[in-house]
Structures are given as C-alpha cells and as structure tokens.
Tab-separated table of C-alpha atoms in Angstrom:
chain	number	residue	atom	x	y	z
K	1	UNK	CA	104.353	54.840	41.308
K	2	UNK	CA	103.921	55.421	44.850
K	3	UNK	CA	103.699	59.727	43.854
K	4	UNK	CA	101.496	59.136	41.570
K	5	UNK	CA	98.595	57.023	44.002
K	6	UNK	CA	99.218	60.034	47.323
K	7	UNK	CA	98.016	62.659	44.640
K	8	UNK	CA	94.948	61.271	43.587
K	9	UNK	CA	93.525	60.067	47.071
K	10	UNK	CA	92.917	63.967	48.020
K	11	UNK	CA	91.687	64.237	44.115
K	12	UNK	CA	89.333	61.282	45.205
K	13	UNK	CA	88.292	62.326	48.740
K	14	UNK	CA	87.864	66.061	47.578
K	15	UNK	CA	84.852	64.713	44.708
K	16	UNK	CA	83.665	62.389	47.095
K	17	UNK	CA	83.243	65.470	49.588
K	18	UNK	CA	81.553	67.388	46.717
K	19	UNK	CA	79.606	64.644	45.601
K	20	UNK	CA	78.278	64.222	49.325
K	21	UNK	CA	74.667	64.052	50.865
K	22	UNK	CA	75.105	67.274	52.663
K	23	UNK	CA	77.022	69.216	49.854
K	24	UNK	CA	74.317	68.314	47.711
K	25	UNK	CA	71.607	69.031	50.547
K	26	UNK	CA	73.232	72.974	50.454
K	27	UNK	CA	73.434	72.556	46.774
K	28	UNK	CA	69.180	71.574	46.078
K	29	UNK	CA	68.411	74.065	48.626
K	30	UNK	CA	70.511	77.377	47.105
K	31	UNK	CA	72.021	77.560	50.394
K	32	UNK	CA	75.301	78.692	48.661
K	33	UNK	CA	73.391	81.171	46.369
K	34	UNK	CA	74.868	84.607	47.386
K	35	UNK	CA	71.931	87.683	47.926
K	36	UNK	CA	69.399	85.265	48.718
K	37	UNK	CA	69.825	83.718	52.170
K	38	UNK	CA	73.691	83.919	52.339
K	39	UNK	CA	74.941	87.771	51.651
K	40	UNK	CA	77.925	89.274	53.059
K	41	UNK	CA	76.070	90.596	56.896
K	42	UNK	CA	75.580	88.489	59.513
K	43	UNK	CA	72.584	85.195	57.798
K	44	UNK	CA	72.297	82.892	60.969
K	45	UNK	CA	69.629	80.833	63.169
K	46	UNK	CA	67.534	79.673	60.172
K	47	UNK	CA	64.652	77.519	60.520
K	48	UNK	CA	62.974	75.792	57.035
K	49	UNK	CA	58.903	75.517	57.356
K	50	UNK	CA	57.715	71.115	57.412
K	51	UNK	CA	56.618	71.933	54.539
K	52	UNK	CA	60.398	72.577	52.899
K	53	UNK	CA	58.649	76.267	51.509
K	54	UNK	CA	59.754	78.568	53.592
K	55	UNK	CA	63.152	79.620	55.214
K	56	UNK	CA	63.527	81.839	58.111
K	57	UNK	CA	66.333	83.077	59.468
K	58	UNK	CA	68.121	86.434	61.401
K	59	UNK	CA	70.094	88.875	59.261
K	60	UNK	CA	71.715	92.625	60.479
K	61	UNK	CA	71.080	92.899	56.701
K	62	UNK	CA	70.068	96.281	55.449
K	63	UNK	CA	66.559	96.657	54.771
K	64	UNK	CA	64.750	95.314	57.504
K	65	UNK	CA	63.017	97.300	61.079
K	66	UNK	CA	66.024	97.501	62.673
K	67	UNK	CA	69.510	95.898	63.360
K	68	UNK	CA	69.119	92.955	63.186
K	69	UNK	CA	65.981	91.084	61.800
K	70	UNK	CA	63.837	87.946	61.065
K	71	UNK	CA	63.517	87.738	57.164
K	72	UNK	CA	61.943	85.131	55.485
K	73	UNK	CA	62.630	83.333	51.241
K	74	UNK	CA	60.326	80.727	49.500
K	75	UNK	CA	61.910	77.828	47.870
K	76	UNK	CA	60.886	78.365	44.227
K	77	UNK	CA	61.872	75.993	41.373
K	78	UNK	CA	64.563	74.306	44.136
K	79	UNK	CA	66.217	77.349	44.855
K	80	UNK	CA	65.350	79.521	47.916
K	81	UNK	CA	64.846	83.415	46.091
K	82	UNK	CA	62.224	86.229	47.232
K	83	UNK	CA	64.239	87.281	50.548
K	84	UNK	CA	61.658	89.934	52.649
K	85	UNK	CA	62.396	91.140	55.831
K	86	UNK	CA	59.017	89.544	58.458
K	87	UNK	CA	56.283	92.276	59.144
K	88	UNK	CA	56.290	91.013	62.711
K	89	UNK	CA	60.065	93.175	62.189
K	90	UNK	CA	60.621	96.154	65.163
K	91	UNK	CA	63.164	98.427	65.362
K	92	UNK	CA	64.330	96.530	67.756
K	93	UNK	CA	65.987	92.839	67.862
K	94	UNK	CA	64.068	90.640	66.532
K	95	UNK	CA	65.311	87.168	65.902
K	96	UNK	CA	66.452	82.826	66.636
K	97	UNK	CA	63.480	81.851	64.773
K	98	UNK	CA	62.035	78.515	65.517
K	99	UNK	CA	58.335	77.183	63.662
K	100	UNK	CA	56.660	74.795	65.745
K	101	UNK	CA	56.357	71.340	63.835
K	102	UNK	CA	52.739	71.597	62.284
K	103	UNK	CA	53.276	74.907	60.990
K	104	UNK	CA	51.386	77.070	62.227
K	105	UNK	CA	53.499	79.174	64.489
K	106	UNK	CA	56.833	80.713	64.570
K	107	UNK	CA	58.931	81.253	67.555
K	108	UNK	CA	61.951	84.126	68.277
K	109	UNK	CA	62.803	86.174	70.993
K	110	UNK	CA	62.795	90.458	70.802
K	111	UNK	CA	64.157	92.547	72.712
K	112	UNK	CA	61.184	94.998	72.258
K	113	UNK	CA	59.434	97.337	74.883
K	114	UNK	CA	56.636	95.903	76.449
K	115	UNK	CA	58.621	92.254	77.118
K	116	UNK	CA	59.210	90.997	80.687
K	117	UNK	CA	62.784	91.395	80.786
K	118	UNK	CA	65.651	92.560	78.211
K	119	UNK	CA	65.164	89.330	75.338
K	120	UNK	CA	61.764	87.608	75.462
K	121	UNK	CA	60.135	85.080	73.259
K	122	UNK	CA	57.204	85.377	71.335
K	123	UNK	CA	55.267	83.452	69.049
K	124	UNK	CA	53.317	84.509	65.155
K	125	UNK	CA	50.842	82.702	63.664
K	126	UNK	CA	51.763	81.613	60.286
K	127	UNK	CA	49.315	82.677	58.188
K	128	UNK	CA	48.299	79.598	54.761
K	129	UNK	CA	50.384	82.104	51.573
K	130	UNK	CA	52.824	82.519	54.438
K	131	UNK	CA	52.652	86.042	56.430
K	132	UNK	CA	52.672	86.364	59.818
K	133	UNK	CA	49.762	87.471	61.930
K	134	UNK	CA	50.861	90.002	65.106
K	135	UNK	CA	53.479	88.888	67.622
K	136	UNK	CA	52.341	87.753	70.966
K	137	UNK	CA	54.344	87.264	73.646
K	138	UNK	CA	54.725	84.129	75.436
K	139	UNK	CA	54.766	85.786	78.942
K	140	UNK	CA	55.615	85.113	82.271
K	141	UNK	CA	55.607	81.924	82.500
K	142	UNK	CA	58.187	81.631	80.173
K	143	UNK	CA	60.204	84.829	80.551
K	144	UNK	CA	61.794	86.152	83.118
K	145	UNK	CA	63.041	89.442	83.535
K	146	UNK	CA	66.838	88.303	82.287
K	147	UNK	CA	67.081	86.690	79.020
K	148	UNK	CA	65.557	84.168	76.334
K	149	UNK	CA	65.978	82.923	73.782
K	150	UNK	CA	66.080	79.981	71.584
K	151	UNK	CA	63.285	78.740	71.551
K	152	UNK	CA	62.425	75.192	70.643
K	153	UNK	CA	59.032	73.020	70.386
K	154	UNK	CA	58.737	69.611	70.776
K	155	UNK	CA	57.152	67.971	67.808
K	156	UNK	CA	53.662	67.301	69.284
K	157	UNK	CA	54.160	71.497	70.805
K	158	UNK	CA	54.112	70.033	74.507
K	159	UNK	CA	57.426	71.001	75.657
K	160	UNK	CA	59.217	74.082	74.882
K	161	UNK	CA	62.999	74.221	75.523
K	162	UNK	CA	64.345	77.811	75.830
K	163	UNK	CA	67.838	78.907	77.033
K	164	UNK	CA	67.306	81.538	80.178
K	165	UNK	CA	69.735	83.467	81.667
K	166	UNK	CA	67.432	84.703	84.439
K	167	UNK	CA	66.865	81.482	86.436
K	168	UNK	CA	69.939	80.804	87.673
K	169	UNK	CA	71.503	77.936	87.095
K	170	UNK	CA	74.895	77.236	87.333
K	171	UNK	CA	75.931	80.550	85.750
K	172	UNK	CA	75.118	82.613	82.263
K	173	UNK	CA	72.638	80.980	80.237
K	174	UNK	CA	70.703	77.679	81.304
K	175	UNK	CA	68.801	75.152	78.998
K	176	UNK	CA	64.846	74.959	80.774
K	177	UNK	CA	62.057	72.553	79.357
K	178	UNK	CA	58.733	73.202	80.877
K	179	UNK	CA	55.128	72.298	79.355
K	180	UNK	CA	53.584	74.585	76.513
K	181	UNK	CA	50.170	75.793	76.471
C-alpha cells in the first residue's frame, strides 16, 4: 500500500503544476504556441502592451531587417497571432523592448548608426492601430559612449531605469535611474 501512495503523489503534483495559474496564463495568451511568439530561433525579452492586445519581443528569426529585430504579434481570439517585424527595425540590432505604462511609447536599444555610443536607447510612439512611429534617440542625457540596454519606465513615466556600461560604477553594466523628460 505504501508503494501505491508514493506513485500517485507525483501524479497529483504534476496535475497541480499544469493547472497552476502561471501555466494557465501561458495557455491563455498562447505563448506555448509554436511559430508565433515561440520558434526554433531566439525569442527574448518580451513586453506586453498595457491593454494586453500586443506583445513585442526581440528575435533573430529570418524576415526582419537585421540579425536581431523587434517583432510584434496581436491577441486574436485569446491567442497571439500574426507575428511581424516592426517597421522601425534597421539592419543594425534593435532589441529589448519595453512599453510605457500608458502604452504611448515603445522603448528599446539599438546599435544603429548615428547614436551616442555602441548601444543606445530609443523610443518610438505607438500609434492607435499598433504600428510605431519613427525611432528617436533618447540623447546624451541617457546614452553614453558605452552600451545602454534594458530600458524600464516607472508607471508614472517620470523615471527611467537603464543598464549602462558607460557610466562607471562597480564594473560591467550597472543599473542607473534618472528623471525622464
């Protein structure tokens, strides 16, 4: 009898794990689906729009303007569908997206020509239909001659958290926060 009880405990744990809220959330948004948000290529650093209707992520999948691009899918009937590269992508790296809390801006980093350094932070206006406006460099107040990445705006949009390799600190990339304008 003791052996039979040991057998069903792992089965119950497996059922609980599959039915847990995180697993259900992944199923609800269709993240588990192949060929949309998840492919055989690298799919990383996703950001879901505040209204929950769009997801933007970085990918090295073919079909974009460069080797690493920003892609977007829309939520249709509870599933992510219609993956497309963003029009703001360049032949350079465009990566690490973050939606502002109000959904008005998409922030990301790029090593496109014309920046302050190696990887700079940019923002693009998010238009009502989900397309994006042109990318604007956040300038020398945010970007350095080094590498900036990981932009995160506070919920009120007044503070920007960024990983920077060009501001000194303890070595490598450090986290920096400042007022956003």
